[in-house]
Amino acid sequence: MATSVEQVHGAVQTLTQSSDTLFLLLGAIMVFLMHAGFAFLEVGTVRQKNQVNALVKILADFGVSAIAYFFIGYWVAYGGTFFADAETLSQGNGYELVKFFFLMTFAAAIPAIVSGGIAERARFYPILIATFFTVGAVYPLFEGMIWNGNFGFQSWLESTFGYGFHDFAGSVVVHGVGGWIALVAVVFLGMRRGRIRAGKHTNFAPSNIPFLALGAWILSVGWFGFNVMSAQAINGISGLVAMNSLMAMVGGILASLVAGKNDPGFIHNGPLAGLVAVCAGSDLMHPIGSLITGAVAGVMFVWAFTFLQNKTKIDDVLGVWPLHGLCGAWGGVAAGIFGQQALGGLGGVSFASQLIGTVAGIAVALAGAGIVYGILHKAMGLRLSDEDEFNGADLAIHKISAVSDD
């Protein structure tokens, strides 16, 4: 009888492990697919002479990110390595391996975010080197602080304010850090040639609105894997996360529609702004709180992108700092507001911890990116020559254009 019970228990445990592994694998695949969204969003926004470069950068960055995170980043964040035999690694149906895959797709989002900001004037290999170090060291440093309790930061927040920093799916850990790293890279690269004419700012129109829209759709769909499957196990799955993601996305769409005055670029980035902002508190908020969070993010993106492009010398091509940096920071703070029980949330979150954690993420991103891009800027140079920039990154770097002359 005891043997029979043990067999049933073992079978249930195996089924649970297999289900969790499959669940997380599907999430990893959905987030992996989001990188196609990053690629097409950039392809549709940049000028035609830089479209090939946009596609190649995203794919090459992913490859470099996987190696950097496999050998260094995962160890920095979680203390785990893969220097063991295959039998050991495959225990528990290989759940830990799939978990690495899932988390690596998050890490690879960092250079994909940066890519959109530095488009049209960045050299190829120096940027790949920057990808290696930002994914291998800068991003996992903060990731480990928040999601693995490294350096006692979360413990200090809990003892001081009652709760640690809550970031369920990475508003700050992924998007905020990526957006603020991108800001540093954009500042080092400077403005594209031709942006200032007769003392006035000139904006380059998107080259392909359908591609831009396709990228936004792919990202929006994949985001439900990004958020919902951050539970990392079947028993943690929450319909509240899905509903909050939906409502924040809708809030971003409607707010950007109004604030952006029907501009298709703003409208297609609006849902992404809302989704960035809701990642942190998607498991805590009431759907109405998520709707407000997404709407604020949509307006924030339109305002900040317009201000940057028309009033400053910060030439952020896709607006990745407003979209990921600012909206990600807003998401970290919003979790501390709309996650409160007084506003319909589930509670278990501290506004002070959310504010401090958000500022910490920004600080790590700025400092780390300043070191990485600063050294590369001095040692190798980050920017294409004037002639190469004029001819376009496609011909200058890849020796081929997106459209045949025939």
Coordinates of C-alpha atoms in Angstrom, one line a residue:
M1 CA 0.0 0.0 0.0
A2 CA 2.8 2.4 0.9
T3 CA 4.5 1.6 -2.4
S4 CA 1.3 2.4 -4.3
V5 CA 1.0 5.8 -2.5
E6 CA 4.6 6.5 -3.2
Q7 CA 4.1 5.7 -6.9
V8 CA 1.1 8.0 -7.1
H9 CA 3.0 10.7 -5.4
G10 CA 5.9 10.3 -7.7
A11 CA 3.7 10.3 -10.8
V12 CA 1.9 13.5 -9.6
Q13 CA 5.3 15.2 -8.9
T14 CA 6.6 14.2 -12.4
L15 CA 3.4 15.6 -14.0
T16 CA 3.7 18.8 -12.0
Q17 CA 7.3 19.3 -13.0
S18 CA 6.6 18.5 -16.7
S19 CA 3.6 20.9 -16.7
D20 CA 5.7 23.7 -15.1
T21 CA 8.5 23.1 -17.6
L22 CA 6.1 23.2 -20.6
F23 CA 4.4 26.3 -19.2
L24 CA 7.7 28.2 -18.8
L25 CA 8.9 26.9 -22.2
L26 CA 5.8 28.4 -23.9
G27 CA 6.5 31.7 -22.1
A28 CA 10.1 31.7 -23.2
I29 CA 9.0 31.1 -26.8
M30 CA 6.5 34.0 -26.6
V31 CA 9.1 36.4 -25.2
F32 CA 11.6 35.2 -27.8
L33 CA 9.1 36.0 -30.5
M34 CA 8.8 39.5 -29.1
H35 CA 12.3 40.2 -30.4
A36 CA 10.8 40.0 -33.9
G37 CA 8.5 42.7 -32.7
F38 CA 11.5 44.8 -31.6
A39 CA 13.0 44.2 -35.1
F40 CA 9.9 45.2 -37.1
L41 CA 9.2 48.2 -34.9
E42 CA 12.7 49.5 -35.7
V43 CA 12.5 48.6 -39.4
G44 CA 9.3 50.5 -39.8
T45 CA 10.6 53.6 -38.0
V46 CA 14.1 54.0 -39.4
R47 CA 14.8 55.3 -42.9
Q48 CA 15.0 52.7 -45.7
K49 CA 18.8 52.9 -45.9
N50 CA 19.0 51.5 -42.4
Q51 CA 16.4 48.7 -42.4
V52 CA 18.8 45.8 -43.0
N53 CA 21.0 47.0 -40.1
A54 CA 17.9 47.1 -37.8
L55 CA 17.1 43.5 -38.6
V56 CA 20.7 42.2 -38.3
K57 CA 21.3 44.1 -35.0
I58 CA 18.4 42.6 -33.2
L59 CA 19.3 39.0 -34.2
A60 CA 23.1 39.5 -33.6
D61 CA 22.4 41.1 -30.2
F62 CA 20.3 38.1 -29.2
G63 CA 23.1 35.7 -30.0
V64 CA 25.6 37.8 -28.1
S65 CA 23.1 38.2 -25.2
A66 CA 22.6 34.4 -25.0
I67 CA 26.4 33.8 -24.6
A68 CA 26.9 36.6 -22.2
Y69 CA 24.0 35.5 -20.0
F70 CA 24.9 31.8 -20.2
F71 CA 28.5 32.2 -19.1
I72 CA 28.3 35.3 -16.9
G73 CA 25.0 37.0 -16.4
Y74 CA 23.0 34.1 -14.9
W75 CA 25.8 33.5 -12.5
V76 CA 25.9 37.2 -11.4
A77 CA 22.2 37.2 -10.9
Y78 CA 21.5 33.8 -9.4
G79 CA 24.8 32.2 -8.6
G80 CA 24.0 29.3 -11.0
T81 CA 26.3 27.9 -13.7
F82 CA 26.0 25.2 -16.3
F83 CA 29.3 23.5 -15.7
A84 CA 27.8 20.1 -14.9
D85 CA 27.1 17.0 -16.8
A86 CA 23.9 16.8 -18.9
E87 CA 22.3 14.3 -16.5
T88 CA 22.5 16.7 -13.7
L89 CA 21.3 19.6 -15.7
S90 CA 18.3 17.7 -17.0
Q91 CA 16.9 16.8 -13.5
G92 CA 13.3 17.8 -12.8
N93 CA 12.5 17.6 -16.5
G94 CA 15.1 20.3 -17.2
Y95 CA 13.0 23.0 -15.5
E96 CA 16.1 25.0 -14.5
L97 CA 17.3 25.0 -18.1
V98 CA 14.0 26.3 -19.4
K99 CA 14.0 28.9 -16.6
F100 CA 17.4 30.0 -17.9
F101 CA 15.9 30.3 -21.4
F102 CA 13.0 32.3 -20.1
L103 CA 15.1 34.7 -18.1
M104 CA 17.6 35.0 -20.9
T105 CA 14.9 36.3 -23.3
F106 CA 14.3 39.0 -20.7
A107 CA 18.0 39.8 -20.6
A108 CA 18.2 40.0 -24.4
A109 CA 15.5 42.6 -24.3
I110 CA 18.0 45.1 -23.0
P111 CA 20.1 45.5 -26.2
A112 CA 16.8 45.2 -28.3
I113 CA 15.6 48.2 -26.4
V114 CA 18.9 50.1 -26.8
S115 CA 19.0 49.3 -30.5
G116 CA 15.9 51.4 -31.3
G117 CA 17.4 54.5 -29.6
I118 CA 20.8 54.4 -31.2
A119 CA 19.6 53.4 -34.7
E120 CA 21.0 54.9 -38.0
R121 CA 24.4 56.1 -36.7
A122 CA 26.0 53.4 -34.5
R123 CA 28.9 51.2 -35.5
F124 CA 28.2 47.5 -35.4
Y125 CA 30.9 45.7 -33.5
P126 CA 31.4 48.2 -30.7
I127 CA 27.6 48.0 -30.0
L128 CA 27.8 44.2 -29.9
I129 CA 30.7 44.5 -27.3
A130 CA 28.5 46.8 -25.3
T131 CA 25.7 44.2 -25.5
F132 CA 28.0 41.6 -24.0
F133 CA 28.8 43.7 -21.0
T134 CA 25.4 45.2 -20.3
V135 CA 23.8 41.7 -20.5
G136 CA 26.6 40.0 -18.8
A137 CA 27.1 42.4 -15.9
V138 CA 25.0 45.6 -15.7
Y139 CA 21.5 44.1 -16.1
P140 CA 22.0 40.9 -14.0
L141 CA 23.5 43.0 -11.2
F142 CA 20.1 44.7 -10.6
E143 CA 18.2 41.6 -11.6
G144 CA 19.9 39.7 -8.8
M145 CA 19.3 42.4 -6.3
I146 CA 15.5 42.4 -6.9
W147 CA 14.7 38.8 -8.0
N148 CA 17.3 36.9 -6.0
G149 CA 17.8 39.0 -2.9
N150 CA 21.5 39.7 -3.6
F151 CA 23.4 42.2 -1.5
G152 CA 20.7 42.4 1.1
F153 CA 18.8 45.2 -0.7
Q154 CA 15.4 43.6 -0.5
S155 CA 16.0 42.6 3.1
W156 CA 16.8 46.2 4.0
L157 CA 13.6 47.5 2.3
E158 CA 11.5 44.9 4.1
S159 CA 13.0 45.7 7.5
T160 CA 12.7 49.4 7.0
F161 CA 9.4 49.8 5.2
G162 CA 7.6 46.5 5.7
Y163 CA 7.8 45.2 2.2
G164 CA 10.5 44.8 -0.5
F165 CA 10.5 46.2 -4.0
H166 CA 7.8 44.5 -6.0
D167 CA 8.4 44.1 -9.7
F168 CA 6.4 41.0 -10.9
A169 CA 7.4 41.1 -14.6
G170 CA 10.1 43.7 -14.9
S171 CA 8.7 47.3 -15.4
V172 CA 12.0 48.5 -13.7
V173 CA 14.2 45.4 -13.7
V174 CA 13.9 44.9 -17.5
H175 CA 12.3 47.9 -19.2
G176 CA 13.4 50.7 -16.9
V177 CA 17.0 49.5 -16.8
G178 CA 17.0 49.0 -20.6
G179 CA 15.5 52.4 -21.2
W180 CA 18.0 54.2 -19.0
I181 CA 20.9 52.3 -20.4
A182 CA 19.7 53.4 -23.9
L183 CA 19.6 57.0 -22.8
V184 CA 23.3 56.9 -21.9
A185 CA 24.1 55.3 -25.3
V186 CA 22.0 57.9 -27.2
V187 CA 23.8 60.7 -25.4
F188 CA 27.2 59.3 -26.3
L189 CA 26.2 58.9 -29.9
G190 CA 24.7 62.4 -30.4
M191 CA 22.2 63.5 -33.0
R192 CA 21.9 62.1 -36.5
R193 CA 23.1 64.3 -39.3
G194 CA 20.4 66.5 -40.7
R195 CA 18.3 66.7 -37.6
I196 CA 19.0 70.4 -37.2
R197 CA 18.3 72.5 -40.3
A198 CA 18.4 76.3 -40.2
G199 CA 18.5 76.1 -36.4
K200 CA 15.3 74.1 -36.2
H201 CA 14.7 70.4 -35.4
T202 CA 13.7 68.2 -38.3
N203 CA 12.1 64.8 -37.7
F204 CA 12.5 62.0 -40.2
A205 CA 9.2 60.3 -41.0
P206 CA 8.9 56.5 -40.4
S207 CA 9.8 54.6 -43.6
N208 CA 7.2 51.9 -43.3
I209 CA 4.1 52.2 -41.1
P210 CA 2.8 48.6 -41.8
F211 CA 6.1 47.2 -40.5
L212 CA 6.0 49.5 -37.5
A213 CA 2.4 48.3 -36.8
L214 CA 3.4 44.7 -37.3
G215 CA 6.2 45.1 -34.7
A216 CA 3.8 46.7 -32.2
W217 CA 1.3 43.8 -32.7
I218 CA 3.9 41.1 -32.2
L219 CA 5.1 42.8 -29.0
S220 CA 1.6 43.3 -27.7
V221 CA 0.7 39.7 -28.2
G222 CA 3.9 38.4 -26.8
W223 CA 3.6 40.6 -23.8
F224 CA 0.9 38.3 -22.3
G225 CA 3.6 35.6 -22.2
F226 CA 6.0 38.1 -20.7
N227 CA 3.6 39.0 -17.9
V228 CA 1.4 36.0 -17.2
M229 CA 4.2 33.4 -17.4
S230 CA 6.4 35.4 -15.1
A231 CA 4.7 33.3 -12.5
Q232 CA 7.1 30.6 -13.7
A233 CA 4.8 27.7 -12.5
I234 CA 1.3 26.5 -13.3
N235 CA 0.0 26.9 -9.8
G236 CA 1.1 30.6 -9.9
I237 CA -0.8 31.5 -13.0
S238 CA -3.2 34.4 -12.5
G239 CA -6.1 35.7 -14.6
L240 CA -5.7 39.0 -12.8
V241 CA -2.3 39.4 -14.5
A242 CA -3.8 38.8 -17.9
M243 CA -6.7 41.2 -17.2
N244 CA -4.5 43.9 -15.9
S245 CA -2.2 43.6 -18.9
L246 CA -5.2 43.9 -21.2
M247 CA -6.6 47.0 -19.4
A248 CA -3.2 48.8 -19.2
M249 CA -2.7 48.1 -22.9
V250 CA -6.1 49.6 -23.7
G251 CA -5.4 52.6 -21.5
G252 CA -2.2 53.2 -23.4
I253 CA -3.9 52.9 -26.8
L254 CA -6.7 55.4 -26.0
A255 CA -4.5 57.9 -24.2
S256 CA -1.9 57.9 -27.1
L257 CA -4.8 58.2 -29.6
V258 CA -6.0 61.4 -28.0
A259 CA -2.6 62.9 -26.9
G260 CA -0.9 61.9 -30.1
K261 CA -3.7 63.4 -32.3
N262 CA -4.2 60.3 -34.4
D263 CA -0.5 59.9 -35.2
P264 CA 0.1 56.2 -36.1
G265 CA 3.5 56.1 -34.6
F266 CA 2.1 57.2 -31.2
I267 CA -1.0 55.0 -31.5
H268 CA 1.1 51.9 -32.1
N269 CA 3.5 52.7 -29.3
G270 CA 0.7 53.5 -26.9
P271 CA -0.2 49.9 -26.0
L272 CA 3.5 49.2 -25.4
A273 CA 3.8 52.1 -23.0
G274 CA 0.8 50.7 -21.1
L275 CA 2.2 47.2 -21.0
V276 CA 5.6 48.4 -19.9
A277 CA 4.1 50.3 -17.0
V278 CA 1.8 47.5 -15.8
C279 CA 4.5 44.8 -15.6
A280 CA 5.5 45.6 -12.0
G281 CA 2.1 45.5 -10.4
S282 CA 0.1 43.4 -12.8
D283 CA -0.4 40.7 -10.1
L284 CA -1.6 43.3 -7.5
M285 CA -3.6 46.0 -9.1
H286 CA -7.3 46.3 -9.7
P287 CA -8.1 46.4 -13.4
I288 CA -9.3 50.0 -13.1
G289 CA -5.9 50.9 -11.5
S290 CA -4.2 49.2 -14.5
L291 CA -6.3 51.1 -16.9
I292 CA -5.2 54.4 -15.3
T293 CA -1.6 53.2 -15.1
G294 CA -1.6 52.5 -18.8
A295 CA -3.4 55.7 -19.7
V296 CA -0.8 57.8 -17.8
A297 CA 2.0 55.9 -19.5
G298 CA 0.4 56.6 -22.9
V299 CA 0.3 60.3 -22.3
M300 CA 3.8 60.3 -20.7
F301 CA 5.3 58.6 -23.8
V302 CA 3.7 61.1 -26.3
W303 CA 4.7 64.1 -24.3
A304 CA 8.3 63.0 -23.5
F305 CA 9.0 61.8 -27.1
T306 CA 7.7 65.0 -28.6
F307 CA 9.7 67.1 -26.1
L308 CA 12.9 65.1 -26.8
Q309 CA 12.6 65.3 -30.5
N310 CA 11.7 68.9 -30.8
K311 CA 13.3 70.6 -27.9
T312 CA 16.6 68.8 -27.0
K313 CA 19.6 67.3 -28.7
I314 CA 18.8 63.8 -27.4
D315 CA 18.1 61.9 -30.6
D316 CA 16.2 58.8 -29.5
V317 CA 15.0 57.4 -32.8
L318 CA 12.2 55.1 -31.5
G319 CA 11.7 56.9 -28.2
V320 CA 13.0 54.0 -26.2
W321 CA 13.9 56.1 -23.2
P322 CA 10.3 57.6 -22.9
L323 CA 8.7 54.2 -23.6
H324 CA 10.9 51.9 -21.5
G325 CA 12.8 54.2 -19.2
L326 CA 10.2 56.7 -18.1
C327 CA 7.1 54.4 -18.4
G328 CA 9.1 51.6 -16.7
A329 CA 9.9 53.9 -13.8
W330 CA 6.3 55.0 -13.6
G331 CA 5.3 51.4 -13.5
G332 CA 7.5 50.7 -10.5
V333 CA 5.9 53.7 -8.6
A334 CA 2.4 52.9 -9.9
A335 CA 2.6 49.4 -8.3
G336 CA 3.1 51.2 -5.0
I337 CA 0.0 53.3 -5.6
F338 CA -2.6 51.1 -7.2
G339 CA -1.4 47.9 -5.5
Q340 CA -2.6 49.3 -2.2
Q341 CA -5.8 47.8 -0.8
A342 CA -7.3 51.3 -0.3
L343 CA -7.3 51.6 -4.1
G344 CA -8.6 48.1 -4.8
G345 CA -5.3 46.3 -5.0
L346 CA -4.2 43.2 -3.1
G347 CA -1.8 45.0 -0.8
G348 CA 1.6 43.7 0.3
V349 CA 3.5 46.6 -1.2
S350 CA 5.1 49.7 0.1
F351 CA 5.1 53.0 -1.8
A352 CA 8.5 54.0 -0.2
S353 CA 10.1 50.7 -1.3
Q354 CA 8.7 51.1 -4.8
L355 CA 10.1 54.6 -5.1
I356 CA 13.5 53.6 -3.7
G357 CA 13.7 50.4 -5.8
T358 CA 12.9 52.4 -8.9
V359 CA 15.6 55.0 -8.2
A360 CA 18.1 52.2 -7.5
G361 CA 17.3 50.6 -10.9
I362 CA 17.9 53.9 -12.7
A363 CA 21.2 54.5 -10.8
V364 CA 22.5 51.0 -11.6
A365 CA 21.6 51.5 -15.3
L366 CA 23.1 54.9 -15.6
A367 CA 26.3 54.0 -13.8
G368 CA 26.8 50.7 -15.6
A369 CA 26.0 52.1 -19.0
G370 CA 28.3 55.1 -18.3
I371 CA 31.2 52.8 -17.7
V372 CA 30.5 50.4 -20.6
Y373 CA 29.7 53.0 -23.3
G374 CA 32.2 55.5 -21.9
I375 CA 35.1 53.1 -22.3
L376 CA 34.0 51.9 -25.7
H377 CA 33.5 55.5 -26.8
K378 CA 37.1 56.4 -25.9
A379 CA 38.7 53.1 -27.0
M380 CA 36.9 52.4 -30.3
G381 CA 34.4 55.0 -31.1
L382 CA 30.7 54.3 -31.2
R383 CA 29.6 56.2 -34.2
L384 CA 29.7 55.7 -38.0
S385 CA 31.7 58.2 -40.1
D386 CA 29.7 61.0 -41.7
E387 CA 30.1 59.3 -45.1
D388 CA 28.8 56.0 -43.8
E389 CA 25.9 57.6 -42.0
F390 CA 25.0 59.5 -45.1
N391 CA 25.1 56.3 -47.2
G392 CA 23.2 54.4 -44.6
A393 CA 24.2 51.6 -42.2
D394 CA 22.9 48.9 -44.7
L395 CA 25.5 49.7 -47.3
A396 CA 28.2 50.8 -44.9
I397 CA 28.1 47.8 -42.6
H398 CA 26.3 45.0 -44.5
K399 CA 27.1 45.9 -48.1
I400 CA 23.5 45.4 -49.2
S401 CA 20.3 47.5 -49.2
A402 CA 16.8 46.4 -48.1
V403 CA 15.3 46.9 -51.6
S404 CA 17.0 45.8 -54.8
D405 CA 17.6 48.4 -57.5
D406 CA 16.3 46.0 -60.2

